[in-house]
GROMACS .gro file of C-alpha atoms in nm:
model
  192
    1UNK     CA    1  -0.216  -4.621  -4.153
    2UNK     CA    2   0.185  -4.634  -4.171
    3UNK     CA    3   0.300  -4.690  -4.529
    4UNK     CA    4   0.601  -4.930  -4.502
    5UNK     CA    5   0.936  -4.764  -4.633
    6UNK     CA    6   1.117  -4.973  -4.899
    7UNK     CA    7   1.350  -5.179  -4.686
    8UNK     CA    8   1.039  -5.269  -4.471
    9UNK     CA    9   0.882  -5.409  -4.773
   10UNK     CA   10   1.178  -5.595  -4.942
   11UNK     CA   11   1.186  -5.750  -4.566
   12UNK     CA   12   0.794  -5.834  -4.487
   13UNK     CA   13   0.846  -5.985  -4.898
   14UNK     CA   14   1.108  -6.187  -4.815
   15UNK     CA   15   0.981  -6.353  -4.531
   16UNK     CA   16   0.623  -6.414  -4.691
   17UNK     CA   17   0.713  -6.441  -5.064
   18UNK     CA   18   1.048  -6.605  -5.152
   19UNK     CA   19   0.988  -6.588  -5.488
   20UNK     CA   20   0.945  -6.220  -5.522
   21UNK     CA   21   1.228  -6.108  -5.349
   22UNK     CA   22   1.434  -6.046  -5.646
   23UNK     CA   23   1.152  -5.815  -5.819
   24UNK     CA   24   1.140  -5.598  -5.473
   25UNK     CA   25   1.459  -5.617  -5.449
   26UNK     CA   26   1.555  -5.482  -5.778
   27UNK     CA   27   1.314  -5.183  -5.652
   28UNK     CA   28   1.430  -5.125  -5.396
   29UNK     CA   29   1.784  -5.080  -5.530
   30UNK     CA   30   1.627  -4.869  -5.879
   31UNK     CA   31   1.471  -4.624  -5.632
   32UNK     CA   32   1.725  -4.598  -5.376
   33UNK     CA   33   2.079  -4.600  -5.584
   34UNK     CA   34   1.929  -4.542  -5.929
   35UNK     CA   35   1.771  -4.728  -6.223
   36UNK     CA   36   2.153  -4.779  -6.340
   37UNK     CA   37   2.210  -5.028  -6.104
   38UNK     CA   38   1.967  -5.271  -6.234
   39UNK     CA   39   1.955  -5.232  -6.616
   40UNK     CA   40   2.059  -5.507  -6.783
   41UNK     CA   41   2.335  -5.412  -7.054
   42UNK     CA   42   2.420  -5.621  -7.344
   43UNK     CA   43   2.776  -5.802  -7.311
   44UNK     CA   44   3.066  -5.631  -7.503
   45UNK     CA   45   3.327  -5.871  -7.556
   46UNK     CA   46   3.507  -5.631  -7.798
   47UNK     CA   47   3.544  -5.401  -7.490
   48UNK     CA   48   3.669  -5.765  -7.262
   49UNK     CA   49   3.861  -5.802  -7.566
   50UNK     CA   50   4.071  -5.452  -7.558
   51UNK     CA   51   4.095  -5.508  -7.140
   52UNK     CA   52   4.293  -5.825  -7.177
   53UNK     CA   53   4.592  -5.940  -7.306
   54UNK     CA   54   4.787  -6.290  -7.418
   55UNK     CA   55   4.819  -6.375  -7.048
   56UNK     CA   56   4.478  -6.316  -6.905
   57UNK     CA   57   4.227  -6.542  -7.000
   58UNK     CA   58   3.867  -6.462  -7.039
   59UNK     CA   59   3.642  -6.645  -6.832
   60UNK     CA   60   3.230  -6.669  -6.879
   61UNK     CA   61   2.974  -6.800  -6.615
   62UNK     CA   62   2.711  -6.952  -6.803
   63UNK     CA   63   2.399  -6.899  -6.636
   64UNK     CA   64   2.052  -7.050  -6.757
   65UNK     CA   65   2.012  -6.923  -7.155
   66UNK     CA   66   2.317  -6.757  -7.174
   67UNK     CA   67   2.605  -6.879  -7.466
   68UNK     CA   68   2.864  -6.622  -7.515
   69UNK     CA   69   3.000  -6.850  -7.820
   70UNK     CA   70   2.843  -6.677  -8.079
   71UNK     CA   71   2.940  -6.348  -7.969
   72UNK     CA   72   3.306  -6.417  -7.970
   73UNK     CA   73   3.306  -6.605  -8.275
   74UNK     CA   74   3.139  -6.281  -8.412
   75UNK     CA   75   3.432  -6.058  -8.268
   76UNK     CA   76   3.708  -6.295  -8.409
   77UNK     CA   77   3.545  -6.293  -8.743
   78UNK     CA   78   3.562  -5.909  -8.712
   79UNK     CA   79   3.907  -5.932  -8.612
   80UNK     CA   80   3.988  -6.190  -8.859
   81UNK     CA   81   4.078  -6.422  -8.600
   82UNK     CA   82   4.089  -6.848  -8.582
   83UNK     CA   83   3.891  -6.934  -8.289
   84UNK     CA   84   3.943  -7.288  -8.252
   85UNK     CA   85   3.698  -7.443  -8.014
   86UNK     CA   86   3.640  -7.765  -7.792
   87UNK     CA   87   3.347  -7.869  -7.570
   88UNK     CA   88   3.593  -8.011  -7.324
   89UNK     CA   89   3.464  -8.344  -7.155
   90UNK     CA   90   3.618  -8.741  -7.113
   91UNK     CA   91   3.923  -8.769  -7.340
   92UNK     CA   92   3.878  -8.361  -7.479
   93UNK     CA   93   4.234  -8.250  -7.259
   94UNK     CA   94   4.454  -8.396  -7.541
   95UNK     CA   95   4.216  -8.140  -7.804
   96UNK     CA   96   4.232  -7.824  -7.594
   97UNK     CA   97   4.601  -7.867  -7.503
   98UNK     CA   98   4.666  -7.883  -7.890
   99UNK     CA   99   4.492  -7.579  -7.940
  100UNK     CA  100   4.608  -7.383  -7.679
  101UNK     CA  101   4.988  -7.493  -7.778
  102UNK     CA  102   4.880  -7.372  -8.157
  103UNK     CA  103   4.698  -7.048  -8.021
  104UNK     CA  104   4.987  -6.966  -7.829
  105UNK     CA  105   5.251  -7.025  -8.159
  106UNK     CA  106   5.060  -6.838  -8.434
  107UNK     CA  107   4.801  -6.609  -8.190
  108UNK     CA  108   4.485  -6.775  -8.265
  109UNK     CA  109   4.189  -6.748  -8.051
  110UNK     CA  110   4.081  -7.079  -7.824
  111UNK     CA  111   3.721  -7.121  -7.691
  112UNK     CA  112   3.729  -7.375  -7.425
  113UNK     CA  113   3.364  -7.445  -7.316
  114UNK     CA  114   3.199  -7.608  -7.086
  115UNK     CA  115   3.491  -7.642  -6.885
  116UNK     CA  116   3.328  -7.726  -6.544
  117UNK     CA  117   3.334  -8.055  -6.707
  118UNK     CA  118   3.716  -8.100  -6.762
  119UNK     CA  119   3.805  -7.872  -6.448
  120UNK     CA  120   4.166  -8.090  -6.432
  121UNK     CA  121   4.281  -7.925  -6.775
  122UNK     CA  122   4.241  -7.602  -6.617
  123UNK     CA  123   4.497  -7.676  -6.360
  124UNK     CA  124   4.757  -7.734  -6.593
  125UNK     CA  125   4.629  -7.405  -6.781
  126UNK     CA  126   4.716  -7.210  -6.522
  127UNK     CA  127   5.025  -7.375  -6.468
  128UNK     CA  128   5.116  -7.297  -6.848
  129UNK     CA  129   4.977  -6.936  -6.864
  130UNK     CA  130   5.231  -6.826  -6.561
  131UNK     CA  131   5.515  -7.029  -6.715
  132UNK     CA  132   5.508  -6.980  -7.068
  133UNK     CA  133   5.771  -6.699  -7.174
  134UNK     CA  134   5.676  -6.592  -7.562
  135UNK     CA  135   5.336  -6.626  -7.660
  136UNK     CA  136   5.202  -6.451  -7.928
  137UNK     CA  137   5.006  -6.107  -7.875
  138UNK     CA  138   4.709  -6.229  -8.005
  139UNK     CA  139   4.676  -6.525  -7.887
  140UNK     CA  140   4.332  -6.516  -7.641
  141UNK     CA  141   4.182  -6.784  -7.450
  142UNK     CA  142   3.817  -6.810  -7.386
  143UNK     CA  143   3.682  -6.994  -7.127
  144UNK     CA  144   3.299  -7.062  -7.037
  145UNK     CA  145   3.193  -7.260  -6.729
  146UNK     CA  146   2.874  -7.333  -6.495
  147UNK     CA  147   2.979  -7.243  -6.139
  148UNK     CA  148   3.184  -7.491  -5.961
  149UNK     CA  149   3.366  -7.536  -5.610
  150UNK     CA  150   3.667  -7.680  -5.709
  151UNK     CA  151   3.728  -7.441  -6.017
  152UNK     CA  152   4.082  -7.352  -5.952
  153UNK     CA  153   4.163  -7.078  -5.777
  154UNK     CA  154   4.454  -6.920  -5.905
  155UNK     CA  155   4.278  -6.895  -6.286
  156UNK     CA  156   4.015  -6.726  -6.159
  157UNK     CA  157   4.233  -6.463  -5.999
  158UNK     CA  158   4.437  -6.417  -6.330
  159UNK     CA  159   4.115  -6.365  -6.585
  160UNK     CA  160   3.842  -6.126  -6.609
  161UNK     CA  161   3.552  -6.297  -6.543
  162UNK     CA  162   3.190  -6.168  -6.695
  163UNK     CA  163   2.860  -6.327  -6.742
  164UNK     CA  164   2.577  -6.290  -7.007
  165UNK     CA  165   2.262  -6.325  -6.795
  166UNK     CA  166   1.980  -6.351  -7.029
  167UNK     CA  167   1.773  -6.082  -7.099
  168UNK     CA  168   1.494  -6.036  -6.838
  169UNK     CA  169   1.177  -5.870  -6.962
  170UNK     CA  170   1.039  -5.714  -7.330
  171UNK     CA  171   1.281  -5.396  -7.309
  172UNK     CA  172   1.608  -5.587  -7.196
  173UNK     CA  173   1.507  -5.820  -7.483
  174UNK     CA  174   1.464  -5.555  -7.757
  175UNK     CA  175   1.839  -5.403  -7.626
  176UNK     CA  176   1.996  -5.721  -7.637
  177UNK     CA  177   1.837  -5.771  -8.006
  178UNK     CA  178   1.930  -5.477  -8.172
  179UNK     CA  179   2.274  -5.448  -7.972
  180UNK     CA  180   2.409  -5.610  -8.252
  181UNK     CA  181   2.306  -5.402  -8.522
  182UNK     CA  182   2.523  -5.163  -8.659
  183UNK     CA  183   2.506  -4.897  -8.965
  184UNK     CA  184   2.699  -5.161  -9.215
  185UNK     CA  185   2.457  -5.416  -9.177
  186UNK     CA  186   2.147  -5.171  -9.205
  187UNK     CA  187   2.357  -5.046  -9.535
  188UNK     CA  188   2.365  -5.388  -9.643
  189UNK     CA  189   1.964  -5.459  -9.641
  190UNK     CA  190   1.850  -5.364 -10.011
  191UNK     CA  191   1.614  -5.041 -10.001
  192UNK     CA  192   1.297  -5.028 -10.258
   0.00000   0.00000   0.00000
């Protein structure tokens, strides 16, 4: 017997077994391009953070288990930031524009979420990002959506987009767990 080669197999899986293509597939990629490729790395928003500015929103794809909202709360807390922060929805426009207009003024943070529910208030947000002429350097806007067709366009091409896929397996688990550790919390925990 002929061994198959890895391709062979990811394409004799994927005609028999649907639901393990992803597992051969991630194989197949870890042995022919390197592990790098598909080891999951926690989400560093203080890094999206430092790559954007005033103008460039930040824009999450929510995926199944995955809330970026306490991760940039963390950062603004860190940054000693507002975040102010609307699950947008019927009648929630009126909210977010507010915020937004006071983000913009005094450079708080705004966390607009779930915004594949109110998907005609991003239209005018993208209207008012390219228009407005001052805004203040710190003002951010976060934006978290599921994946929708008719999610405008034009936003999507002016943000950085990310997602925080939930950890898959025990090790990508224990990463994303201690990710958040750092030495002043461990100096915080009392010794005996």
């Amino acid at each position: 017997g002929d061994r198959l080669d890895m391709i062979h197999k990811l394409l004799l899986i994927r005609s028999m077994r649907m639901d393990r293509t992803m597992i051969v597939a991630q194989e197949y990629i870890s042995s022919t391009m390197g592990s790098k490729y598909v080891d999951s790395h926690p989400l560093n928003v203080e890094a999206m953070h430092a790559e954007g500015n005033e103008r460039t929103p930040l824009i999450c794809i929510l995926s199944m288990g995955s809330d970026p909202t306490d991760l940039i709360i963390g950062l603004a807390k860190k940054k000693k930031k507002e975040v102010q922060s609307v699950s947008m929805g019927q009648g929630q426009e009126v909210i977010a524009r507010k915020y937004v207009e006071t983000g913009v003024a005094n450079g708080s943070w705004v966390l607009l979420q779930n915004t594949h529910l109110g998907l005609k208030y991003l239209e005018e947000l993208e209207g008012l990002m390219s228009k407005l002429e001052e805004i203040e350097p710190e003002f951010r806007v976060w934006i978290t959506a599921e994946p929708h067709p008719k999610f405008p366009i034009g936003l999507l091409q002016m943000s950085i987009k990310f997602t925080n896929e939930a950890p898959v397996g025990m090790k990508a688990g224990m990463k994303r767990s201690y990710a958040w550790i750092n030495q002043d919390m461990l100096d915080t925990v009392p010794r005996t």
